[in-house]
Coordinates of C-alpha atoms and ligand atoms in Angstrom, one line a residue:
M1 CA 32.1 -9.3 -34.4
S2 CA 33.0 -11.0 -37.9
L3 CA 30.6 -11.0 -40.8
F4 CA 30.2 -14.8 -40.2
A5 CA 29.6 -14.4 -36.6
I6 CA 26.9 -11.6 -37.5
S7 CA 25.2 -14.0 -40.4
A8 CA 25.2 -16.8 -37.8
V9 CA 23.5 -14.6 -35.0
I10 CA 20.9 -13.2 -37.9
L11 CA 20.3 -16.7 -38.8
I12 CA 20.0 -18.2 -35.3
G13 CA 17.6 -15.3 -34.8
C14 CA 15.4 -16.2 -37.9
F15 CA 15.2 -19.7 -37.1
M16 CA 14.0 -19.0 -33.6
L17 CA 11.6 -16.5 -34.7
G18 CA 10.2 -19.0 -37.4
A19 CA 10.2 -21.7 -34.9
N20 CA 8.4 -19.6 -32.4
S21 CA 5.5 -18.7 -35.0
Q22 CA 4.2 -22.1 -34.2
P23 CA 4.1 -22.5 -30.3
E24 CA 4.0 -26.0 -29.3
I25 CA 2.0 -25.3 -26.1
P26 CA -1.3 -26.6 -26.0
S27 CA -3.9 -24.3 -25.2
S28 CA -6.5 -25.8 -23.1
P29 CA -5.4 -26.1 -19.7
E30 CA -6.5 -29.3 -17.6
P31 CA -6.1 -29.0 -14.1
K32 CA -4.1 -32.1 -12.9
V33 CA -3.8 -31.5 -9.1
A34 CA -7.0 -31.4 -7.2
A35 CA -7.5 -28.0 -4.9
A36 CA -7.1 -28.4 -1.2
A37 CA -9.5 -26.4 1.0
P38 CA -9.3 -23.5 1.9
N39 CA -7.9 -22.0 -1.3
L40 CA -7.5 -18.5 -1.9
H41 CA -8.5 -18.1 -5.7
E42 CA -11.8 -20.1 -4.9
A43 CA -12.2 -18.1 -2.0
F44 CA -12.4 -15.0 -4.2
A45 CA -14.0 -16.5 -7.1
G46 CA -16.3 -14.1 -8.6
D47 CA -14.4 -11.1 -7.5
F48 CA -10.9 -11.3 -8.9
E49 CA -8.0 -13.6 -9.8
I50 CA -5.4 -14.6 -7.3
G51 CA -2.2 -14.5 -8.7
A52 CA 1.6 -15.3 -7.5
A53 CA 4.9 -14.7 -9.1
L54 CA 7.0 -17.5 -9.4
G55 CA 10.8 -17.5 -9.1
G56 CA 13.5 -19.7 -10.7
Q57 CA 13.7 -22.1 -7.9
T58 CA 9.8 -22.6 -8.1
L59 CA 10.0 -23.0 -11.8
S60 CA 12.7 -25.6 -11.9
G61 CA 10.9 -27.6 -9.2
S62 CA 13.6 -27.2 -6.4
D63 CA 11.5 -25.2 -3.8
S64 CA 9.3 -27.8 -2.5
T65 CA 7.8 -25.4 0.1
A66 CA 6.2 -23.6 -3.0
M67 CA 5.1 -26.3 -5.0
P68 CA 2.2 -27.7 -3.2
L69 CA 0.8 -24.0 -3.0
V70 CA 1.5 -23.0 -6.3
A71 CA -0.5 -26.2 -7.4
T72 CA -3.6 -25.1 -5.1
Q73 CA -3.8 -21.6 -4.1
F74 CA -3.6 -19.3 -7.4
N75 CA -5.3 -19.1 -10.6
S76 CA -2.8 -16.7 -12.2
F77 CA 0.9 -16.7 -12.3
T78 CA 3.5 -14.2 -13.2
G79 CA 7.3 -15.1 -13.9
E80 CA 8.9 -13.0 -11.5
N81 CA 12.2 -12.9 -13.9
C82 CA 11.6 -15.4 -16.7
M83 CA 9.9 -13.1 -19.3
K84 CA 12.0 -10.1 -18.8
P85 CA 14.3 -8.8 -21.7
Q86 CA 17.5 -10.0 -20.2
P87 CA 16.7 -13.5 -19.5
I88 CA 14.5 -13.8 -22.6
Q89 CA 16.8 -12.2 -25.2
P90 CA 20.3 -11.9 -23.6
E91 CA 21.7 -11.4 -27.1
E92 CA 20.1 -10.0 -30.2
G93 CA 18.3 -12.8 -32.1
V94 CA 19.2 -15.3 -29.2
F95 CA 16.1 -16.1 -27.5
R96 CA 15.9 -18.3 -24.1
F97 CA 12.4 -19.5 -23.8
E98 CA 13.1 -22.6 -21.5
E99 CA 12.0 -21.1 -18.3
A100 CA 9.0 -19.0 -19.6
D101 CA 7.8 -22.3 -21.2
N102 CA 8.3 -24.0 -18.1
L103 CA 6.1 -21.5 -16.3
M104 CA 3.5 -22.2 -18.9
K105 CA 3.6 -25.9 -18.2
I106 CA 3.0 -25.2 -14.4
A107 CA 0.4 -22.9 -14.9
R108 CA -1.4 -25.4 -17.4
E109 CA -1.0 -28.2 -14.7
S110 CA -3.0 -26.1 -12.1
G111 CA -5.5 -24.5 -14.4
A112 CA -3.9 -21.1 -14.0
N113 CA -3.5 -18.1 -16.4
V114 CA -0.1 -16.4 -17.0
V115 CA 0.8 -12.9 -17.1
G116 CA 3.6 -11.8 -19.4
H117 CA 6.1 -9.7 -17.5
T118 CA 7.6 -7.6 -19.0
L119 CA 8.4 -6.3 -22.4
V120 CA 9.9 -2.7 -22.0
W121 CA 11.6 -1.7 -18.9
H122 CA 14.7 0.4 -17.8
S123 CA 15.9 -2.5 -15.8
Q124 CA 16.9 -6.2 -16.6
T125 CA 17.5 -5.3 -20.0
P126 CA 20.4 -6.0 -21.9
G127 CA 22.6 -3.2 -23.0
W128 CA 22.8 -4.5 -26.6
F129 CA 19.4 -2.7 -27.2
F130 CA 20.9 0.4 -26.9
K131 CA 24.1 0.1 -28.7
D132 CA 24.6 0.1 -32.7
A133 CA 27.6 -2.0 -34.3
D134 CA 29.9 0.4 -33.7
G135 CA 29.2 0.7 -30.0
K136 CA 27.5 4.0 -30.3
P137 CA 24.2 5.1 -28.8
V138 CA 21.5 3.3 -31.0
S139 CA 19.4 5.5 -33.5
R140 CA 15.7 5.9 -33.1
E141 CA 14.9 3.7 -35.9
L142 CA 17.2 0.9 -34.6
A143 CA 15.9 1.1 -31.2
L144 CA 12.3 0.8 -32.5
K145 CA 13.1 -2.0 -34.7
R146 CA 14.7 -3.9 -31.7
M147 CA 12.0 -3.1 -29.5
R148 CA 9.4 -4.4 -32.3
T149 CA 11.3 -7.4 -32.9
H150 CA 11.4 -8.4 -29.1
I151 CA 7.7 -7.9 -28.6
A152 CA 6.6 -9.8 -31.7
A153 CA 8.8 -12.9 -30.9
V154 CA 7.8 -13.0 -27.2
V155 CA 4.0 -12.1 -27.3
G156 CA 4.0 -14.0 -30.7
R157 CA 5.0 -17.1 -29.0
Y158 CA 2.4 -17.0 -26.5
K159 CA -0.3 -15.8 -28.7
G160 CA -3.8 -16.6 -27.5
Q161 CA -2.3 -18.3 -24.3
I162 CA -1.1 -15.4 -22.3
K163 CA -4.1 -13.2 -21.9
Q164 CA -2.3 -10.3 -20.2
W165 CA 0.9 -8.4 -20.5
D166 CA 2.7 -5.9 -18.3
V167 CA 3.6 -4.1 -21.9
V168 CA 5.6 -1.1 -20.2
N169 CA 7.2 -1.1 -16.5
E170 CA 8.1 1.6 -14.6
A171 CA 8.3 4.5 -17.1
I172 CA 7.1 7.3 -14.8
S173 CA 9.8 9.4 -12.7
D174 CA 10.0 9.5 -9.2
N175 CA 11.6 13.0 -9.2
G176 CA 9.5 16.0 -8.5
S177 CA 8.1 17.5 -11.6
E178 CA 9.9 15.0 -14.1
W179 CA 7.5 13.3 -15.9
L180 CA 8.9 10.2 -17.6
R181 CA 11.9 8.2 -15.9
P182 CA 15.0 8.9 -18.2
S183 CA 15.1 5.4 -19.3
P184 CA 17.5 4.4 -22.1
W185 CA 14.1 3.7 -24.3
L186 CA 13.1 7.1 -23.8
K187 CA 16.7 8.5 -24.7
A188 CA 16.8 6.2 -27.9
I189 CA 13.2 6.6 -29.2
G190 CA 11.5 9.6 -27.4
E191 CA 8.2 9.9 -25.5
D192 CA 6.3 7.7 -28.0
Y193 CA 8.3 4.5 -27.0
I194 CA 5.4 3.7 -24.6
A195 CA 2.6 4.2 -27.4
E196 CA 4.8 2.2 -30.0
A197 CA 5.4 -0.8 -27.5
F198 CA 1.6 -1.1 -26.8
R199 CA 0.9 -1.0 -30.7
A200 CA 3.7 -3.7 -31.1
A201 CA 2.2 -5.9 -28.4
H202 CA -1.4 -5.5 -29.8
A203 CA -0.2 -6.4 -33.4
A204 CA 1.5 -9.5 -32.1
D205 CA -1.7 -10.6 -30.2
P206 CA -4.9 -8.3 -30.8
D207 CA -6.9 -10.3 -28.2
A208 CA -4.4 -9.8 -25.3
L209 CA -5.2 -7.4 -22.2
L210 CA -2.5 -4.8 -22.3
L211 CA -1.2 -3.2 -19.0
Y212 CA 1.1 -0.3 -17.9
N213 CA 2.5 -1.5 -14.5
D214 CA 4.3 0.6 -12.0
Y215 CA 5.2 1.3 -8.2
N216 CA 3.9 4.0 -6.0
I217 CA 1.7 5.2 -8.8
E218 CA -1.2 5.3 -5.9
N219 CA 0.7 8.3 -4.2
P220 CA -0.7 11.4 -5.5
G221 CA 2.4 12.9 -7.0
K222 CA 3.0 9.9 -9.3
R223 CA -0.6 9.4 -9.6
E224 CA -1.0 12.5 -11.5
K225 CA 1.6 11.9 -13.8
T226 CA 0.5 8.4 -14.6
I227 CA -3.2 9.6 -15.4
K228 CA -1.4 12.2 -17.8
L229 CA 0.4 9.3 -19.4
L230 CA -2.9 7.1 -19.5
K231 CA -5.0 10.0 -20.8
S232 CA -2.6 10.8 -23.5
L233 CA -2.6 7.1 -24.6
K234 CA -6.1 6.9 -24.8
E235 CA -6.6 10.0 -26.4
Q236 CA -4.1 9.0 -29.3
G237 CA -6.2 5.4 -29.5
V238 CA -3.2 3.4 -28.5
P239 CA -4.3 -0.1 -27.3
I240 CA -4.2 0.1 -23.6
H241 CA -6.4 -1.6 -21.3
G242 CA -5.3 -1.6 -17.9
V243 CA -2.9 -0.4 -15.1
G244 CA -0.9 -2.5 -12.8
I245 CA -0.4 -0.9 -9.3
Q246 CA 2.5 -3.1 -8.0
G247 CA 1.5 -2.6 -4.4
H248 CA 5.0 -3.4 -2.6
W249 CA 3.6 -2.0 0.5
G250 CA 4.3 -1.9 4.6
L251 CA 2.1 -2.3 7.7
G252 CA 1.5 1.2 7.8
Y253 CA 1.8 2.6 4.2
P254 CA 0.5 3.8 2.0
S255 CA -3.3 4.8 3.3
L256 CA -6.2 2.9 2.2
E257 CA -7.7 6.0 1.0
T258 CA -4.7 6.8 -1.4
I259 CA -5.0 3.2 -2.4
E260 CA -8.5 3.5 -3.2
T261 CA -8.6 6.8 -4.8
A262 CA -5.9 5.8 -7.3
I263 CA -8.2 2.5 -8.0
Q264 CA -11.2 4.5 -8.5
E265 CA -9.1 7.6 -10.7
F266 CA -7.7 4.8 -13.0
G267 CA -10.8 3.3 -13.3
K268 CA -12.5 6.4 -14.2
L269 CA -10.3 6.5 -17.2
G270 CA -12.1 3.0 -18.7
L271 CA -9.0 1.0 -17.4
K272 CA -8.9 -2.0 -15.5
V273 CA -6.8 -2.3 -12.3
M274 CA -4.8 -5.1 -11.4
I275 CA -2.8 -5.2 -8.0
T276 CA 0.4 -6.9 -9.8
E277 CA 3.3 -7.4 -7.1
L278 CA 1.6 -7.2 -3.5
D279 CA 3.5 -7.8 -0.6
V280 CA 3.3 -6.1 3.0
S281 CA 6.7 -5.7 4.7
V282 CA 6.8 -5.8 8.6
L283 CA 10.3 -4.2 8.6
P284 CA 11.2 -0.7 9.3
A285 CA 11.2 1.3 5.9
K286 CA 14.4 3.0 6.1
Y287 CA 17.2 3.5 3.4
F288 CA 16.1 2.7 0.0
G289 CA 18.4 0.4 -2.0
A290 CA 21.1 0.3 0.5
D291 CA 23.7 -1.9 1.9
V292 CA 23.7 -1.7 5.3
S293 CA 26.3 -3.5 7.5
V294 CA 25.3 -6.2 10.1
Q295 CA 26.4 -3.9 12.8
Q296 CA 24.2 -0.9 11.6
M297 CA 21.1 -3.2 11.3
K298 CA 21.7 -4.2 14.9
E299 CA 22.2 -0.6 16.3
E300 CA 19.4 0.8 14.5
G301 CA 17.0 -2.0 14.6
L302 CA 16.4 -2.6 11.2
D303 CA 16.2 -6.3 11.2
P304 CA 14.2 -7.0 14.5
Y305 CA 12.7 -10.4 13.6
T306 CA 15.7 -12.9 12.8
E307 CA 14.2 -15.2 15.5
G308 CA 10.7 -15.4 14.3
L309 CA 7.8 -13.1 13.7
P310 CA 6.0 -12.1 17.0
A311 CA 2.6 -13.2 16.9
E312 CA 1.3 -9.4 17.6
V313 CA 2.9 -8.4 14.6
A314 CA 1.7 -11.2 12.6
Q315 CA -1.7 -10.1 13.6
Q316 CA -0.9 -6.3 12.8
Q317 CA -0.2 -7.9 9.1
A318 CA -3.3 -9.9 9.1
E319 CA -5.4 -6.7 9.7
R320 CA -3.5 -4.8 7.1
Y321 CA -4.2 -7.6 4.4
R322 CA -7.6 -7.7 5.4
A323 CA -8.2 -3.9 5.0
L324 CA -6.4 -3.8 1.8
F325 CA -8.5 -6.9 0.4
E326 CA -11.9 -4.7 1.6
V327 CA -10.8 -2.0 -0.6
F328 CA -10.1 -4.3 -3.5
L329 CA -13.1 -5.8 -2.9
R330 CA -15.2 -2.7 -2.7
N331 CA -13.8 -2.0 -6.2
R332 CA -14.2 -5.2 -7.7
D333 CA -15.8 -4.1 -10.7
I334 CA -12.4 -2.2 -11.3
V335 CA -9.8 -4.8 -9.6
D336 CA -9.7 -7.9 -11.9
R337 CA -6.7 -9.4 -10.2
V338 CA -4.4 -9.5 -7.1
T339 CA -1.2 -11.1 -7.7
F340 CA 1.3 -11.7 -4.7
W341 CA 5.1 -11.2 -5.4
G342 CA 6.0 -14.5 -4.6
V343 CA 4.6 -17.5 -2.8
H344 CA 6.0 -18.0 0.7
D345 CA 8.1 -15.5 2.9
G346 CA 11.3 -17.7 2.3
Q347 CA 11.7 -16.7 -1.4
S348 CA 10.2 -13.1 -1.0
W349 CA 12.5 -10.3 -2.6
K350 CA 11.7 -8.2 0.4
N351 CA 14.3 -10.1 2.4
N352 CA 16.9 -8.2 0.1
F353 CA 15.1 -5.1 -0.5
P354 CA 15.7 -2.0 0.2
I355 CA 18.4 -3.4 2.4
R356 CA 20.0 -6.7 1.5
G357 CA 19.9 -9.8 4.0
R358 CA 17.3 -9.1 6.3
T359 CA 14.4 -11.6 7.6
D360 CA 11.0 -10.4 6.2
Y361 CA 7.7 -12.0 6.3
A362 CA 5.8 -10.2 3.4
L363 CA 3.6 -12.9 2.3
L364 CA 0.8 -15.1 3.1
F365 CA 2.6 -18.4 3.8
D366 CA 5.5 -18.7 6.2
R367 CA 9.0 -20.4 5.3
Q368 CA 7.6 -23.7 6.0
G369 CA 4.6 -22.9 3.6
K370 CA 2.0 -22.9 6.3
P371 CA -0.6 -20.3 6.2
K372 CA 0.1 -17.4 8.3
P373 CA -2.7 -15.4 10.2
A374 CA -3.0 -13.1 7.2
F375 CA -4.2 -16.2 5.3
N376 CA -6.5 -17.0 7.5
E377 CA -7.9 -13.5 7.9
L378 CA -8.4 -13.3 4.2
V379 CA -10.4 -16.4 3.9
K380 CA -12.6 -15.4 6.7
L381 CA -13.3 -12.2 4.9
A382 CA -14.0 -14.2 1.6
D383 CA -16.5 -16.4 3.8
S384 CA -18.1 -13.3 5.3
K385 CA -19.1 -11.7 2.2
K386 CA -20.9 -14.9 0.9
K387 CA -23.2 -15.0 4.1
Ligands
GLA401 C1 9.6 -4.7 -9.8 C2 9.4 -5.4 -11.1 C3 9.5 -6.9 -10.8 C4 10.2 -7.0 -9.9 C5 10.5 -6.5 -8.8 C6 11.5 -6.8 -7.4 O1 8.8 -4.4 -8.9 O2 8.3 -5.1 -11.7 O3 9.7 -7.5 -11.9 O4 12.0 -7.1 -10.2 O5 10.7 -4.9 -8.8 O6 11.3 -8.3 -7.5

């Protein structure tokens, strides 16, 4: 890049940072849309917030199935992608806040809170963070500087408006005895990248609740590694306030006992627990992150419900959701929020993960936006506890 281009990027960056220190978003949300009954977040009022992740189509208003549900069912929203490092700072110093601002606006209109997701992650983070001007691996100092600049800009823009941040996402390793994931952040900075990320987020907004977020951390092996991390952060006086258990689960896994033990173990550390990305897949859990041919899917019965969800499976899912919520309710002193990863089945990432192109039914609303048996079961559960 020429000197001129570099200066231009720096200038644009400074301009954007400057402009961002005075967010234009008004802070007192006024609900515009009347709530329809029954509505989930009111059903669980006093227990925990009920959230949903909003993807690009919902944020642009083009998903008309999602909009009425967004306006009524939830009191917390997470951007499915819009606040991740790649979309929000695709090039150094070039911040794209349009979609994230849109999320703030939608939340304001339905009187909901916003969860910032996510600041430091190995995935969906542009490569420039980890390369120096000569294309060589970045030094610790430069990586730290870039991480702090990113956090200060993003958290700073929404200071006082976003009350919870997933500061670090998925830092624990899935592999045997390996503790931390060999993320580019770990390679560039060392183990203290996690502590430094939390310190930077706290400096940018001292009132925000700061979370560590990860998947499968309810399972004993990963749970122990997570506890080791959380304890060490607490001992160092790092500002961390909660743990996000993602909750990408299935009809039969993990066990309720596993989930409850994890919630309580994290709670014992003095941390809040959020269920941050809940969905219950009804499909066979085989092959991880795989591209599987249509032929193989047929032969192995991997995509069994392309013509619709059989009533008995929908019922099984309803019971599973009920049982999960019973666990959350029993631990409502620890669990402060339950967020679904999507609004309706048609937009769930589970249709493409771990195998692309299947028809899953992981959420509470169907492809037409109608409540499924699982939704009705949760409303019934909420009613029964009021009696
Ligand atoms: C992880 C991330 C989320 C999202 C999901 C898939 O759980 O935390 O942001 O990318 O994977 O949608």
